[in-house]
C-alpha atoms as one frame of an Amber mdcrd trajectory, in Angstrom:
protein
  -3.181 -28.609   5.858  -2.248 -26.851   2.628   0.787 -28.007   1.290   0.145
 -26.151  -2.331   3.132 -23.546  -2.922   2.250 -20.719  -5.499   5.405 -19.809
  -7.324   6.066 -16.269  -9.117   9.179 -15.369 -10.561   9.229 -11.780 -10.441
  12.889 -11.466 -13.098  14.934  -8.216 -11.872  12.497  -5.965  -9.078  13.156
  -2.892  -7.076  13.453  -4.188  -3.452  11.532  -2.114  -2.003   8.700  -2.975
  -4.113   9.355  -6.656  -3.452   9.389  -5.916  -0.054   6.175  -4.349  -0.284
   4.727  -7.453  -1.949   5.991  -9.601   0.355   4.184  -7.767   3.037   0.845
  -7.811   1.263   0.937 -11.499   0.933   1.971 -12.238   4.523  -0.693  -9.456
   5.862  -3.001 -11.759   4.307  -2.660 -14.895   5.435  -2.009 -13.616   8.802
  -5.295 -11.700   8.483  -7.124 -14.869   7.170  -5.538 -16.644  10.267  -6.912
 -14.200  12.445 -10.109 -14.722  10.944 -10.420 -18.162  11.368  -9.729 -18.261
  15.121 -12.229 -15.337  15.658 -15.485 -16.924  13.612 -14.167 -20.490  14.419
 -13.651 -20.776  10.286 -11.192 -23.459   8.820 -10.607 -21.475   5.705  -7.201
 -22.471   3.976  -4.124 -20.502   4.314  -2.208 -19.920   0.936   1.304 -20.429
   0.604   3.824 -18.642  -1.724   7.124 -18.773  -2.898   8.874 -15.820  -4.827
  12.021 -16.008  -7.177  13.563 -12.484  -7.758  16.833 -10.754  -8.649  17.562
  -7.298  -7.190  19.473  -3.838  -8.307  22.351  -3.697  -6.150  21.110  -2.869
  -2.465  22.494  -3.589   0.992  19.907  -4.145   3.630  20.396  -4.371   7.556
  18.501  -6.371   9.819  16.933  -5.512  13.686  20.134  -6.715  15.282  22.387
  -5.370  12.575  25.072  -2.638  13.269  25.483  -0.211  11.024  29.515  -0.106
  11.038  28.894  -3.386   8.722  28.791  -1.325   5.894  31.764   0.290   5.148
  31.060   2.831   2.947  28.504   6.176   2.834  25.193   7.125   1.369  27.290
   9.093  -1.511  29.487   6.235  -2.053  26.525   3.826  -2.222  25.102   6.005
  -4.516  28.482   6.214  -6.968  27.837   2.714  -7.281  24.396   2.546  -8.178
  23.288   1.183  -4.742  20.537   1.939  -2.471  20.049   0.977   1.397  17.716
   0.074   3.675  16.967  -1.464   7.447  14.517  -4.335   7.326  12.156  -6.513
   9.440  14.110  -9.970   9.181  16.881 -11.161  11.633  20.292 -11.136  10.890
  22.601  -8.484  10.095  23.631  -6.726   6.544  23.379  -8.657   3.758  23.761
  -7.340   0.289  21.743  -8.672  -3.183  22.159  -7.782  -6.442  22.261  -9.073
 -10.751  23.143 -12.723 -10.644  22.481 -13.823  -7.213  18.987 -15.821  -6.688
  16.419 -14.126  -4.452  13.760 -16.530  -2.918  11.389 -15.503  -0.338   8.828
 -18.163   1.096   6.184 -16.611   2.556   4.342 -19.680   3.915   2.087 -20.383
   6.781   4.277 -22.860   8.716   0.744 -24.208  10.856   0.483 -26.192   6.663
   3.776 -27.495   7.506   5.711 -28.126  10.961   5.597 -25.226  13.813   9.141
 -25.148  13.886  11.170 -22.246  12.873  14.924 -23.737  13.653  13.610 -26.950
  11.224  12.458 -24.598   8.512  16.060 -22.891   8.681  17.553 -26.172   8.262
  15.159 -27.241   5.438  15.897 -23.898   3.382  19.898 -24.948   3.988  19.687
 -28.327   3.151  17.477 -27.355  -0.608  20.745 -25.050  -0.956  23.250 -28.052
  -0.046  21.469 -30.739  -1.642  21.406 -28.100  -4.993  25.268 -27.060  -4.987
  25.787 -30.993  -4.945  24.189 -31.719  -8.241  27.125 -29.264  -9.313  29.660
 -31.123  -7.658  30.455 -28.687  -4.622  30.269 -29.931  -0.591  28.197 -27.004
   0.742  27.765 -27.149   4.677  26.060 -25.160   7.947  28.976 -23.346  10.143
  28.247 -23.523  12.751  26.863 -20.504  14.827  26.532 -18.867  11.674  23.519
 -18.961   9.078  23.604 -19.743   5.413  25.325 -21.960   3.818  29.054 -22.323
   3.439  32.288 -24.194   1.257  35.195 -25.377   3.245  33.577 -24.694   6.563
  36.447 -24.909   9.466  39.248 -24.383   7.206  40.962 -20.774   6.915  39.401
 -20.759   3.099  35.578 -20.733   4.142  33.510 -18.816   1.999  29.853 -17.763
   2.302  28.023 -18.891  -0.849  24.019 -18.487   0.456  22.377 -16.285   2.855
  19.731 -16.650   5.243  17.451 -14.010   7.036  13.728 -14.888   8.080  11.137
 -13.391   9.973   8.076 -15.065  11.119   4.938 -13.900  12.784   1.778 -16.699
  14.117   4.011 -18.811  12.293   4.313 -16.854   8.729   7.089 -16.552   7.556
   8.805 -13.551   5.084  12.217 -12.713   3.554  14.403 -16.129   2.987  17.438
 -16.496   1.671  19.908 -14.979  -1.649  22.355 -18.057  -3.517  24.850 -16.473
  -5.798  24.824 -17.885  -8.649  26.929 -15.289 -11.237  27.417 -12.438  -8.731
  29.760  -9.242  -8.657  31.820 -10.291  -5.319  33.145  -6.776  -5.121  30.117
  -4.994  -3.916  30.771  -7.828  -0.991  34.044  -5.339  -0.272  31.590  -2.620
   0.339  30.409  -4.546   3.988  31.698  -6.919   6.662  29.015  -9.674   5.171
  26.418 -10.973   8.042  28.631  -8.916  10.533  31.139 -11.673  10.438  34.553
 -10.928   9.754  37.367 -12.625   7.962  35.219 -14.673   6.153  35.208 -14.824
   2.334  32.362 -14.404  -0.090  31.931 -16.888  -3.411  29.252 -17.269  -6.231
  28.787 -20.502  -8.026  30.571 -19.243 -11.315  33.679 -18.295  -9.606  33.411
 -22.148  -8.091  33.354 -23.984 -11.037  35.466 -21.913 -13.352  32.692 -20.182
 -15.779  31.435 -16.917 -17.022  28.433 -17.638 -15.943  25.818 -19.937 -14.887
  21.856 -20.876 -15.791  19.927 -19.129 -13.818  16.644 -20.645 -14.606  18.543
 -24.351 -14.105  19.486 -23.620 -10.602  16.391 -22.511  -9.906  14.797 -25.610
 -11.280  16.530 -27.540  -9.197  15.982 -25.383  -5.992  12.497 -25.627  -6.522
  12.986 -29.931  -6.703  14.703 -29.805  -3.389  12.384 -27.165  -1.524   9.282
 -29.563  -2.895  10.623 -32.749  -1.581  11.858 -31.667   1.674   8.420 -29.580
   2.716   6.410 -32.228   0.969   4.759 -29.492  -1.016   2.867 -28.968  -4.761
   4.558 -26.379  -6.487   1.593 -24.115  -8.347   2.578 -21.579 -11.285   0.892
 -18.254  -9.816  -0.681 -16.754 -12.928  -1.934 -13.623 -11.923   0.350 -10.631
  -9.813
């Protein structure tokens, strides 16, 4: 089993063209999969992990409704903000500047067939991560992502979560914010799940702003301990 992650931070992409590149990557292992149970091969699987942050978008997923956004192409467009329907599970989620992107495209068969424990796993890096800043993050239950002052009327969603997974590949993952403009949250009912408030790690502990590359750091600690993996720098795109 491969446990070696390839890591590319891709700084501010079009998501459309990350989506794209996501694709190509998990077309490829799946096709190398394929491969190997057709000739009887035991050639390894790669396994990558993408860092990214987005122009404002709003994307939907298959059991999305629509009526989660609240607002029209023209008024999506005022605000510099595109649209589109996606692949992964969930329902509308939006990313933009200052919110961490990461997308693990791995092939779970180097890992653990389970896709409710890699969920949890991609949670608990999130968790373990707001606690080195001092914050009790938690699952709500029901309800994906990750969460402050879960089962109190002052919840708020701080990380979201939307996977998809194919012969046990998985694509998309999950957005932390980290310094993000909560008002473009006003724009949609966030997951599809109303009366629930949206926060970004500035806002909780008081600053402008926060490092970006620091938080990442230390998601990429927690993801490496809990899936037991090497984290590779992927040199070429």
């Amino acid at each position: 089993m491969n446990k070696t992650v390839f890591l590319e931070d891709l700084g501010v992409k079009d998501y459309k063209e990350t989506w794209d590149y996501q694709e190509l990557l998990f077309q490829q292992i799946l096709d190398l999969k394929i491969r190997n149970r057709r000739e009887e091969t035991a050639l390894e699987t790669p396994n990558h992990l993408i860092f990214v942050e987005h122009p404002h978008v709003y994307t939907l997923g298959k059991s999305g409704d629509i009526q989660n956004l609240l607002v029209n192409e023209d008024e999506l467009s005022a605000k510099g903000a595109k649209f589109y329907k996606i692949n992964r599970g969930g329902d509308i989620t939006y990313h933009g500047p200052g919110q961490i992107v990461g997308y693990p495209i791995l092939d779970l068969d180097n890992f653990f067939t389970d896709i409710h424990k890699y969920l949890r796993l991609l949670e608990e890096m999130v968790i373990l991560t707001l606690a080195e800043y001092g914050l009790k993050a938690e699952r709500s239950k029901g309800e994906t992502g990750v969460w402050l002052d879960v089962g109190t009327p002052f919840a708020r969603k701080i990380c979201a979560m939307g996977v998809r997974a194919s012969r046990w590949v998985t694509m998309h993952g999950f957005a932390l914010n980290v310094n993000a403009d909560l008002g473009y949250f006003d724009l949609m009912i966030p997951c599809g799940i109303k009366d629930k408030a949206v926060t970004s790690l500035n806002v909780e502990l008081g600053k402008a702003t926060v490092d970006m590359d620091e938080v990442k750091e230390k998601l990429l600690k927690h993801f490496a301990e809990l899936f037991q993996a090497q984290i590779k720098q992927k040199t070429e795109v």
